[in-house]
mmCIF file of C-alpha atoms and ligand atoms in Angstrom:
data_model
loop_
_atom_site.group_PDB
_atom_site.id
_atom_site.type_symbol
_atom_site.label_atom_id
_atom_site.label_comp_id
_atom_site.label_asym_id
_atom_site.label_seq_id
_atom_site.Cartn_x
_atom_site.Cartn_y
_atom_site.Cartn_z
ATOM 1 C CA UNK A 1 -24.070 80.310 81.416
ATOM 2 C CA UNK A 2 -22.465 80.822 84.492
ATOM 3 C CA UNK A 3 -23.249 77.108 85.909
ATOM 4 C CA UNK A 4 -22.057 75.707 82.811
ATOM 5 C CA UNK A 5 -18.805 77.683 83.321
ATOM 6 C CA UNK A 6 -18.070 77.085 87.196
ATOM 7 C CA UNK A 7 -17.788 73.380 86.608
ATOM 8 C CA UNK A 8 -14.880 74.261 84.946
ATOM 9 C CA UNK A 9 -13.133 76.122 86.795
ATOM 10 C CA UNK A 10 -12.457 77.173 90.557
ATOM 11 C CA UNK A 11 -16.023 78.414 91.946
ATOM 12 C CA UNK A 12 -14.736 79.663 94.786
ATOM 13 C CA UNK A 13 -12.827 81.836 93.480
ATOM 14 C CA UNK A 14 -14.889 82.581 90.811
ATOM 15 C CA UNK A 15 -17.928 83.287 93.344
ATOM 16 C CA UNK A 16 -15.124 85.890 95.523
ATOM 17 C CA UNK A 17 -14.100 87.496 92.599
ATOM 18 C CA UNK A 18 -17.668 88.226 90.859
ATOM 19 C CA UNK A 19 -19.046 89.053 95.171
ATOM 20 C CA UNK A 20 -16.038 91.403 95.147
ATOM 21 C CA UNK A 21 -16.821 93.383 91.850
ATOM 22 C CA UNK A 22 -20.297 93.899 92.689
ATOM 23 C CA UNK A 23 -19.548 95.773 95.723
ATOM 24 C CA UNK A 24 -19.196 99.158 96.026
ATOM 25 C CA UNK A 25 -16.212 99.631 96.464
ATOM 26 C CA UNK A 26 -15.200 96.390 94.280
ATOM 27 C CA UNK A 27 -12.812 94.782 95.764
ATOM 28 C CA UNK A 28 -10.471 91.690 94.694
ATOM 29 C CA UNK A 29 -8.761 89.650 97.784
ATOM 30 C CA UNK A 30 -4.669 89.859 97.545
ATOM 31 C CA UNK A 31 -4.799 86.250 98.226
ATOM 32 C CA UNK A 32 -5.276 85.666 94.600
ATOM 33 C CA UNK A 33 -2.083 87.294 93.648
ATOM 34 C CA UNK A 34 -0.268 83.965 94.358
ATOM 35 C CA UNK A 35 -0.646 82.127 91.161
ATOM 36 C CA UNK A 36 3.088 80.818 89.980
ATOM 37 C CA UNK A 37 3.326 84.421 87.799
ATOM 38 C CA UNK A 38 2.508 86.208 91.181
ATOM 39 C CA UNK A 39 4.780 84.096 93.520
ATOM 40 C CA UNK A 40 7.579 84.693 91.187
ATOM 41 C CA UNK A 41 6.678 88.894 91.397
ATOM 42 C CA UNK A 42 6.616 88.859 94.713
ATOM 43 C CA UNK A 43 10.182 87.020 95.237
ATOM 44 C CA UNK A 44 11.466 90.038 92.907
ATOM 45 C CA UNK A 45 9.656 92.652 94.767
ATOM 46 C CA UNK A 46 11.264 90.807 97.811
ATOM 47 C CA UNK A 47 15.253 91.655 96.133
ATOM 48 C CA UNK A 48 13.660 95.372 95.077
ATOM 49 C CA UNK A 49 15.919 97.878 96.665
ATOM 50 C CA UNK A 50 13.074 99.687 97.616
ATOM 51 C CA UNK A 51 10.714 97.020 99.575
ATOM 52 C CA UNK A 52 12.930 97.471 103.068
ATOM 53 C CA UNK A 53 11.013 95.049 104.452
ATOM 54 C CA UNK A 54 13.280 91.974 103.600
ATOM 55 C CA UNK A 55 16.452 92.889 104.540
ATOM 56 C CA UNK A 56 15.150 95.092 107.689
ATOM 57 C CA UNK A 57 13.984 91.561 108.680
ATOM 58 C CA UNK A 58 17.494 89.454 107.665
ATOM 59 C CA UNK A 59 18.918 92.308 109.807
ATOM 60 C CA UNK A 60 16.893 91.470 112.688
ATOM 61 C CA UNK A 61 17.463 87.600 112.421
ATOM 62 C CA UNK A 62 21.440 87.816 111.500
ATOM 63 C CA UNK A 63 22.579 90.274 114.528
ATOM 64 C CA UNK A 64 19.695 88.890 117.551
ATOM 65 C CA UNK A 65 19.963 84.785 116.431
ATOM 66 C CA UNK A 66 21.513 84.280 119.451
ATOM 67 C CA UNK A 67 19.091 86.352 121.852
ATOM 68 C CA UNK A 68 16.364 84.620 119.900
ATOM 69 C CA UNK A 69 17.811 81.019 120.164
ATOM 70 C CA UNK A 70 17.667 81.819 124.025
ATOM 71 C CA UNK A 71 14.061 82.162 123.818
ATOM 72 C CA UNK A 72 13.071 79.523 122.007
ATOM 73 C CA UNK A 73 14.861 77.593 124.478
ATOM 74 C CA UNK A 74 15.969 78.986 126.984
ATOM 75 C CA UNK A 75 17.606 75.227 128.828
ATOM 76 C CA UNK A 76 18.144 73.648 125.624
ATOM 77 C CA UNK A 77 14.637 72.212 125.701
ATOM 78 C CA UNK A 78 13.443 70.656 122.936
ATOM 79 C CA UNK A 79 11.166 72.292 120.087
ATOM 80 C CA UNK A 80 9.214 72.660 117.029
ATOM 81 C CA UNK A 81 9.842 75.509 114.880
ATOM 82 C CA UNK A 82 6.811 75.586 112.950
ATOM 83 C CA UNK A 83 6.413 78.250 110.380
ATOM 84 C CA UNK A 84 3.323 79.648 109.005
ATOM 85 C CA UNK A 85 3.726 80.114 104.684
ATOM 86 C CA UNK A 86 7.530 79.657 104.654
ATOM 87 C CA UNK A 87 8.140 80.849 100.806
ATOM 88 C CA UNK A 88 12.033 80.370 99.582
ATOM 89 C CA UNK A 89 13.350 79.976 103.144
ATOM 90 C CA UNK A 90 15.666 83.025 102.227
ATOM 91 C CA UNK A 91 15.384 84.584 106.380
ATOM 92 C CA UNK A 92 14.621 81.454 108.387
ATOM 93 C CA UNK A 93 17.830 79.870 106.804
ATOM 94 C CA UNK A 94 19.896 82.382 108.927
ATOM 95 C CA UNK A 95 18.168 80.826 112.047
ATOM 96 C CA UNK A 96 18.421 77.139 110.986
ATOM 97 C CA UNK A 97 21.873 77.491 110.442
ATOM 98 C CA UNK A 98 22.817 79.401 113.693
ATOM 99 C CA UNK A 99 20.087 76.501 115.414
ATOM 100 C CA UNK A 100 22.142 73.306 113.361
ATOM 101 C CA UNK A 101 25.561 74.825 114.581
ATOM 102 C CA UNK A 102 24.746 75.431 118.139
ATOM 103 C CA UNK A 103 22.987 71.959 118.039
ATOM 104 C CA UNK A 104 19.681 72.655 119.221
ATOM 105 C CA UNK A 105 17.243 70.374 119.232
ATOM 106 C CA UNK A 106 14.441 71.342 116.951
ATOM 107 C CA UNK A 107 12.672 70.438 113.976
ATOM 108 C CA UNK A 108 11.581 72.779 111.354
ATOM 109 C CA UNK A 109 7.947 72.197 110.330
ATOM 110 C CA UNK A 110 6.738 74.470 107.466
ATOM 111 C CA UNK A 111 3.408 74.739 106.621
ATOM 112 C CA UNK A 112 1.795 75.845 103.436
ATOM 113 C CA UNK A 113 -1.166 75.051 101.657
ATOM 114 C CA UNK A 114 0.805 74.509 98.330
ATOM 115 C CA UNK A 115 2.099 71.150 98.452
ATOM 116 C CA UNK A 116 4.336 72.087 95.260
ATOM 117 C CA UNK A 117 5.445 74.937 97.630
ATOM 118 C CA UNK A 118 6.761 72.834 100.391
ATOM 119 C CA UNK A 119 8.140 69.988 97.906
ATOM 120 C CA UNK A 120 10.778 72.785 96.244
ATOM 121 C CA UNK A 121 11.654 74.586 99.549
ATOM 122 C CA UNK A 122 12.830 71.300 101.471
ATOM 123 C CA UNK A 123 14.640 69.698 98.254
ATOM 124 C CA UNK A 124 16.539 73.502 98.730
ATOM 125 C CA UNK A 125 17.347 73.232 102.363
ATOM 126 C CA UNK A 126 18.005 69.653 101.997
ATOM 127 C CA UNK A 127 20.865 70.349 99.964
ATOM 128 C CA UNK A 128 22.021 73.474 101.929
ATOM 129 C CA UNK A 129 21.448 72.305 105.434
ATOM 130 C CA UNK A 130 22.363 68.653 105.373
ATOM 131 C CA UNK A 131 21.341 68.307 108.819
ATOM 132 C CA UNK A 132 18.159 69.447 109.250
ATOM 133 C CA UNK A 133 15.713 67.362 110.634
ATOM 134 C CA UNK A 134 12.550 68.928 108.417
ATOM 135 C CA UNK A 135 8.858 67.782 108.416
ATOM 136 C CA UNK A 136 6.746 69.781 105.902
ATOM 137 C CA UNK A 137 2.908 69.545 106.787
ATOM 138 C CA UNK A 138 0.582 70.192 104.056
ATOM 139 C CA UNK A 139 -2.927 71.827 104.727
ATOM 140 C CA UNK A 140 -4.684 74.240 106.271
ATOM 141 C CA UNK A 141 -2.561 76.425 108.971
ATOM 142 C CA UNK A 142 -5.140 75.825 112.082
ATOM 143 C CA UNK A 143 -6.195 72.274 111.425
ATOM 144 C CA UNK A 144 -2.496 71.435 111.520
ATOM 145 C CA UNK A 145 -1.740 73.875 114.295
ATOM 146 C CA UNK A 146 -4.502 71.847 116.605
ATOM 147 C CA UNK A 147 -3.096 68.630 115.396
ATOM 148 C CA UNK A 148 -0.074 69.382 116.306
ATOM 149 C CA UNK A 149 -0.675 71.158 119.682
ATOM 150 C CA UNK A 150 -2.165 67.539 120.379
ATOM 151 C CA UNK A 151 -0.066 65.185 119.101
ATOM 152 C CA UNK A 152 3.592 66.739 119.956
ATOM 153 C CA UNK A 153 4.892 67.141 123.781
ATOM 154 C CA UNK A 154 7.407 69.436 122.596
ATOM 155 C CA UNK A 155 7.119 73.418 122.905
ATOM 156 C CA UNK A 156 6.005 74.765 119.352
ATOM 157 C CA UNK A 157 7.374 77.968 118.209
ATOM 158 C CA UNK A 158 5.066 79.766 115.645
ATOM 159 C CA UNK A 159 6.856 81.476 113.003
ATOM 160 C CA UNK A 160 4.682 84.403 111.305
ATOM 161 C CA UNK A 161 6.944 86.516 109.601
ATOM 162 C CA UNK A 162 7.403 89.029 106.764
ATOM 163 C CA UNK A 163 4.400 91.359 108.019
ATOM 164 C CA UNK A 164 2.259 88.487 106.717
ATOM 165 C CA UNK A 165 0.091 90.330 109.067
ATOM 166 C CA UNK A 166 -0.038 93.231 107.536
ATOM 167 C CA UNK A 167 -2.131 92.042 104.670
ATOM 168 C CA UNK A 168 -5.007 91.579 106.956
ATOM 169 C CA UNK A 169 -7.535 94.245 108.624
ATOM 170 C CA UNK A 170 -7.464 94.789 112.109
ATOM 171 C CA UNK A 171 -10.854 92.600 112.751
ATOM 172 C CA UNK A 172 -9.324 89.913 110.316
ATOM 173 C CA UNK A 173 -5.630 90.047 112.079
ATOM 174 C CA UNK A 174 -7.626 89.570 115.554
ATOM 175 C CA UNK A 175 -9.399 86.603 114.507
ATOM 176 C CA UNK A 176 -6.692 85.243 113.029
ATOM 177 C CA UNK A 177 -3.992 85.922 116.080
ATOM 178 C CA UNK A 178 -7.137 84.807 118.292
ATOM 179 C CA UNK A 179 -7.178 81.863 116.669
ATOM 180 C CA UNK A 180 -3.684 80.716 117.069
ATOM 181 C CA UNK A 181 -3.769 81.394 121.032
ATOM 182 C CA UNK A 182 -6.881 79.451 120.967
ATOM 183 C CA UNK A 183 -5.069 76.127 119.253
ATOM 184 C CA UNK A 184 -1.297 76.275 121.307
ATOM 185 C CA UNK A 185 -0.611 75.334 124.098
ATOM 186 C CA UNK A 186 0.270 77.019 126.999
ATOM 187 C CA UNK A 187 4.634 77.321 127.181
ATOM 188 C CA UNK A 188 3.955 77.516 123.101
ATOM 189 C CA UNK A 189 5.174 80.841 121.435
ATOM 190 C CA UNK A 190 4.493 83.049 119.075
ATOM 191 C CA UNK A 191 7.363 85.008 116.745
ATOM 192 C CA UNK A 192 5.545 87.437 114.173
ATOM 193 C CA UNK A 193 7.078 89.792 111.895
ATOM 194 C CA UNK A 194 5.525 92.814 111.644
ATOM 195 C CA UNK A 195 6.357 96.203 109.363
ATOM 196 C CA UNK A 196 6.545 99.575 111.616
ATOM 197 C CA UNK A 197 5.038 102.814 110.747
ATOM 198 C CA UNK A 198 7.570 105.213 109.352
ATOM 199 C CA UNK A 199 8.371 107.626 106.784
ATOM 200 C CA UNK A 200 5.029 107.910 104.522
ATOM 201 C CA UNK A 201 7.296 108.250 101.565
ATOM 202 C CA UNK A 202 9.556 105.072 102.427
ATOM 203 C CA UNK A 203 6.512 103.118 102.956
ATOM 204 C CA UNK A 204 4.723 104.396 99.549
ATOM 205 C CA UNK A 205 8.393 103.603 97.928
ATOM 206 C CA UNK A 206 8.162 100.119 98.396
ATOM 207 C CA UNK A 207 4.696 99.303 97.071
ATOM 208 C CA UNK A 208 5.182 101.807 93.992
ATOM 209 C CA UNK A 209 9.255 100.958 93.160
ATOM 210 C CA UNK A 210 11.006 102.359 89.796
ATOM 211 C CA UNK A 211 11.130 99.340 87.841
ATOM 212 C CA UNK A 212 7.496 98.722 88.449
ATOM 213 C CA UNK A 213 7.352 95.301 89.323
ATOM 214 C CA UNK A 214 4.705 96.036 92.555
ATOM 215 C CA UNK A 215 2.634 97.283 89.688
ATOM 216 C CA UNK A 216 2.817 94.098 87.368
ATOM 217 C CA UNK A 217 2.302 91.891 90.678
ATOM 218 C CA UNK A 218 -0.598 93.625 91.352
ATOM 219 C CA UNK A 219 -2.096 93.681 87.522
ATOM 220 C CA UNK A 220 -1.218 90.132 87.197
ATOM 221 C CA UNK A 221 -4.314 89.324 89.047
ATOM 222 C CA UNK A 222 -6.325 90.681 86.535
ATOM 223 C CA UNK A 223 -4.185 88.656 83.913
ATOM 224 C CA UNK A 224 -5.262 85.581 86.380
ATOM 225 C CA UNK A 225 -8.566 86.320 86.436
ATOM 226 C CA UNK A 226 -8.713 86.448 82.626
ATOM 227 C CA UNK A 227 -7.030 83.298 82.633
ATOM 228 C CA UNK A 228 -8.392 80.883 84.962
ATOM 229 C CA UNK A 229 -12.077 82.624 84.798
ATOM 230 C CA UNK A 230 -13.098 82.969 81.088
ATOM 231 C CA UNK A 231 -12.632 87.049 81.614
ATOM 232 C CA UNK A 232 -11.518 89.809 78.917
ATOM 233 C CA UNK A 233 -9.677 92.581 81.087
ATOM 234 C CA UNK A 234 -7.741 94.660 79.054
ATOM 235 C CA UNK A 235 -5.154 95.488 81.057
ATOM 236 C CA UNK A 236 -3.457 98.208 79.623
ATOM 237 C CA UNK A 237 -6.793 99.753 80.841
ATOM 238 C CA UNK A 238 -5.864 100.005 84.341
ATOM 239 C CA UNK A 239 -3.528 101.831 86.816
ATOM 240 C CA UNK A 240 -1.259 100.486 89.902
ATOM 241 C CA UNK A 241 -2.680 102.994 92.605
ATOM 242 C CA UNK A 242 -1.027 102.209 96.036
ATOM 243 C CA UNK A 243 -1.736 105.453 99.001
ATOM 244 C CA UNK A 244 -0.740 105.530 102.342
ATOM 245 C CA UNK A 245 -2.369 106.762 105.526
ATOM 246 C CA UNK A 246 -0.339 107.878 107.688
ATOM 247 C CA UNK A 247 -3.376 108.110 110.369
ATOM 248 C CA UNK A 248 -4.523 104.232 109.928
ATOM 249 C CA UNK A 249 -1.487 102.342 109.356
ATOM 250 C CA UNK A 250 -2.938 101.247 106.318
ATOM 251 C CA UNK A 251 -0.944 101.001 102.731
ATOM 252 C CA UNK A 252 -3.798 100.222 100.180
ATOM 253 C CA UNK A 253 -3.247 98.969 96.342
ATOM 254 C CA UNK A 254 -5.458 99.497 94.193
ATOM 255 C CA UNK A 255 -6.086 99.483 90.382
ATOM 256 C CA UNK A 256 -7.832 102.388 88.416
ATOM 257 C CA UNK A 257 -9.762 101.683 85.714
ATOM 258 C CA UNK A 258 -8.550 104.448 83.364
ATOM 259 C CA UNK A 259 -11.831 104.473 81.284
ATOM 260 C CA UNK A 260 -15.228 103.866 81.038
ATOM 261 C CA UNK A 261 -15.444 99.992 80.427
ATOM 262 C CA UNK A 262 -17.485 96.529 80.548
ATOM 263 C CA UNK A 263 -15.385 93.276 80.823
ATOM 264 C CA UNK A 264 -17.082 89.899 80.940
ATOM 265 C CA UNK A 265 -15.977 87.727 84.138
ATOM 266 C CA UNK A 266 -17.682 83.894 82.941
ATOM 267 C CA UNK A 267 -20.295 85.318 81.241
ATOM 268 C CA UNK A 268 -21.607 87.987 83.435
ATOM 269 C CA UNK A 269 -20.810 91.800 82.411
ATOM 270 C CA UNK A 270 -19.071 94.292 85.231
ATOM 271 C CA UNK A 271 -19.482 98.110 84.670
ATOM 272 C CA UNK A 272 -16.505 100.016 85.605
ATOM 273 C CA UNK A 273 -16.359 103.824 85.242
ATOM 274 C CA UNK A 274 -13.603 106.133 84.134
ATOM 275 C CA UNK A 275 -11.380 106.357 87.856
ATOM 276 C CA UNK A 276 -13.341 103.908 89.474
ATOM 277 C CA UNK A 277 -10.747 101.917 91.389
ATOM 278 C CA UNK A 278 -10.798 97.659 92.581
ATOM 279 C CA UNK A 279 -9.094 97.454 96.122
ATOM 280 C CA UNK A 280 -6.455 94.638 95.831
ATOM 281 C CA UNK A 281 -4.476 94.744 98.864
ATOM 282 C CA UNK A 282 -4.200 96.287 102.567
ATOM 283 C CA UNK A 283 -0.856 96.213 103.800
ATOM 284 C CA UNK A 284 -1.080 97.601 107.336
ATOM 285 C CA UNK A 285 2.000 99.334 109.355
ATOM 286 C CA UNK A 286 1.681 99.139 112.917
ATOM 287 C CA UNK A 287 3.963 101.123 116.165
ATOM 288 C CA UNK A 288 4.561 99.526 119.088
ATOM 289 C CA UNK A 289 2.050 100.186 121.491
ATOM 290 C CA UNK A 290 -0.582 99.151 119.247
ATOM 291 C CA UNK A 291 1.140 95.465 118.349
ATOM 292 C CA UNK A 292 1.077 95.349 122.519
ATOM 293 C CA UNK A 293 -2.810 96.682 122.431
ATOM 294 C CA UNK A 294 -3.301 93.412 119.630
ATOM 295 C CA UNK A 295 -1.678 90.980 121.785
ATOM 296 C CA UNK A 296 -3.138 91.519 124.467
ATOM 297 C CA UNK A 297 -6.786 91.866 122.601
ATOM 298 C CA UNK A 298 -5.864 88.110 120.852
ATOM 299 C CA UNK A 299 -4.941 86.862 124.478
ATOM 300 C CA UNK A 300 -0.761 86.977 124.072
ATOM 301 C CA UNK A 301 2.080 88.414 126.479
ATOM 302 C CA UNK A 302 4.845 90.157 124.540
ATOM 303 C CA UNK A 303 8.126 88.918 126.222
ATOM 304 C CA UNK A 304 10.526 90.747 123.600
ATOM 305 C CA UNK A 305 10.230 93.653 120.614
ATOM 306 C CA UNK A 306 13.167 92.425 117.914
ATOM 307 C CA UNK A 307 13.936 95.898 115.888
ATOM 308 C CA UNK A 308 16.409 96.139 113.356
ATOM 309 C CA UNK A 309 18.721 99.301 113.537
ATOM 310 C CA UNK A 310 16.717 101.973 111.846
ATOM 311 C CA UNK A 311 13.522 101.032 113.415
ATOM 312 C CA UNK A 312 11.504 99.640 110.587
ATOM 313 C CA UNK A 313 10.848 96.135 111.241
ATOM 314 C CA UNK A 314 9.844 94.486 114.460
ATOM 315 C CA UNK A 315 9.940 90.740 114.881
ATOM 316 C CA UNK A 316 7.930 90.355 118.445
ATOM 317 C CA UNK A 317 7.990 87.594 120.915
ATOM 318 C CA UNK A 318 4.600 86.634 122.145
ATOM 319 C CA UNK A 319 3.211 83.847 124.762
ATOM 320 C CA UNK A 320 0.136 82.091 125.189
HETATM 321 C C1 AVI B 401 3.119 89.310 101.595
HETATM 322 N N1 AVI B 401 2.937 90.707 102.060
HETATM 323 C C2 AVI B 401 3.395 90.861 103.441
HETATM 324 C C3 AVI B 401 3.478 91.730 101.149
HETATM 325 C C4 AVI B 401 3.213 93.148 101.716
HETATM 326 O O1 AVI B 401 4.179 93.870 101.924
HETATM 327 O O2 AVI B 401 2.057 93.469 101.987
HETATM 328 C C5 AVI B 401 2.861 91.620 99.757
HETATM 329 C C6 AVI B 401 3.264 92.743 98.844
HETATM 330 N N2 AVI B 401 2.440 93.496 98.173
HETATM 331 C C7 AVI B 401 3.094 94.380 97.457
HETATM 332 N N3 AVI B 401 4.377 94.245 97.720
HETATM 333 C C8 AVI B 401 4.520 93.204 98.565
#
């Protein structure tokens, strides 16, 4: 049954989602909540009054542009701002337009793995920033990281923003961070956005908000799963559950199953009892001295910490 299926549809997702609901606990990786019903969640979570971490960052970029444009390049050097998962463009627009008007020279190279992605964000910053000089690079981040490190002379600026991080564990954000050091090269840089521990309730605000949209984003992959893997999730069966702890960092979603129930994932059946919960997402707050503790662990210097006025948000400059 299950063969016959899997030609049909995506088996690798199909073989992470059934791996993930046999475990104990089942699990579902939040890098399935990006289908086009989950991007467009997540740009409305991104507006949600509650979900700081937007604006703290637009702070950051609107009131130190011209602190960070001096680190980038420092002599007026040339370089590549390359930017790891760009989305809409909505915070890196305040640096390419400070970057256009004090004429650096730079190109903006976003890189995503959704060439339908890229293809809408530069016909948008085509139109709003005339002259940008923009080269979108389609693929997977490290392949075209290593290309690039070998193919450009120019310094590369890497931009990871948005607490991107965040959604990784701390063995997973050290291979990941390790990785990058391993493919720059050496006067190369690393800008990462990263979401500061704070407030328990602040942070438990913005993955929970009012109008429960965090809630749909994070059901939707359910609705996904149903959709693009021959499943029958009811999901009016199943909770939003996000919980912070304030000892790990860590912000976890997950959804409840509010009864006793079987659903059918491409033919094979999936027991879930009444409270049992599916982890969905980690979404880890850091302090200071442990983003210094990762850097150096991955191999990086941190030049410069980037904090908005309240303290919630840090945008950190690293070097290889
Ligand atoms: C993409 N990522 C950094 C977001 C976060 O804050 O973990 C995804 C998100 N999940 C719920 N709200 C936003």
């Amino acid at each position: 049954m299950i063969d016959s299926i899997e030609t049909k549809i995506d088996s690798t997702f199909l073989v992470d989602v059934l791996e993930g609901l046999r475990s104990n606990p089942k699990r579902l990786s939040s890098k399935y909540f990006y289908n086009e019903v989950g991007d467009q969640l997540f740009q409305k979570i991104m507006k949600l009054e509650e979900y700081y971490l937007t604006n703290a960052e637009h702070e950051i970029f609107q009131s130190r542009k011209e602190e960070i444009l001096k680190a980038f390049s420092p002599n007026g050097e040339a370089f590549n701002l390359v930017e790891f998962g760009a989305g809409d463009g909505y915070k890196t627009k305040v640096l390419l337009k400070h970057f256009i008007t004090e004429k650096a020279d730079f190109e903006y190279m976003p890189i995503d793995i959704s060439a339908h992605a890229l293809e809408g964000l530069e016909e948008n910053l085509k139109l709003e920033i005339p002259e940008l000089k923009i080269s979108p690079l389609q693929g997977d981040y490290f392949q075209v990281l290593d290309e690039l490190s070998h193919s450009s002379s120019k310094r590369n600026i890497i931009l990871f923003l948005g607490s991107n991080i965040g959604n990784f564990t701390t063995n997973q954000a050290i291979n990941f961070l390790s990785q990058i050091r391993k493919d720059i090269n050496p006067n190369d840089l690393l800008f990462i956005g990263i979401d500061l521990k704070k407030d328990p309730d602040t942070i438990l605000a913005a993955y929970n908000d009012k109008e429960g949209v965090t809630a749909e984003f994070n059901l939707n992959l359910l609705r996904r799963i149903n959709c693009e893997l021959d499943a029958d999730f009811d999901v009016s069966k199943f909770r939003h559950y996000p919980h912070y702890n304030a000892d790990t960092g860590e912000c976890k979603s997950s959804l409840i199953s509010l009864v006793d129930q079987e659903v059918t994932i491409a033919g094979e059946r999936i027991h879930l009892k009444q409270w049992e919960s599916i982890q969905t997402e980690i979404s880890k707050k850091y302090d200071l001295q442990e983003i210094e503790f990762l850097a150096k662990k991955c191999g990086f210097v941190v030049d410069q910490h980037l904090e908005d006025d309240r303290g919630y948000f840090v945008d950190s400059i690293w070097r290889a």
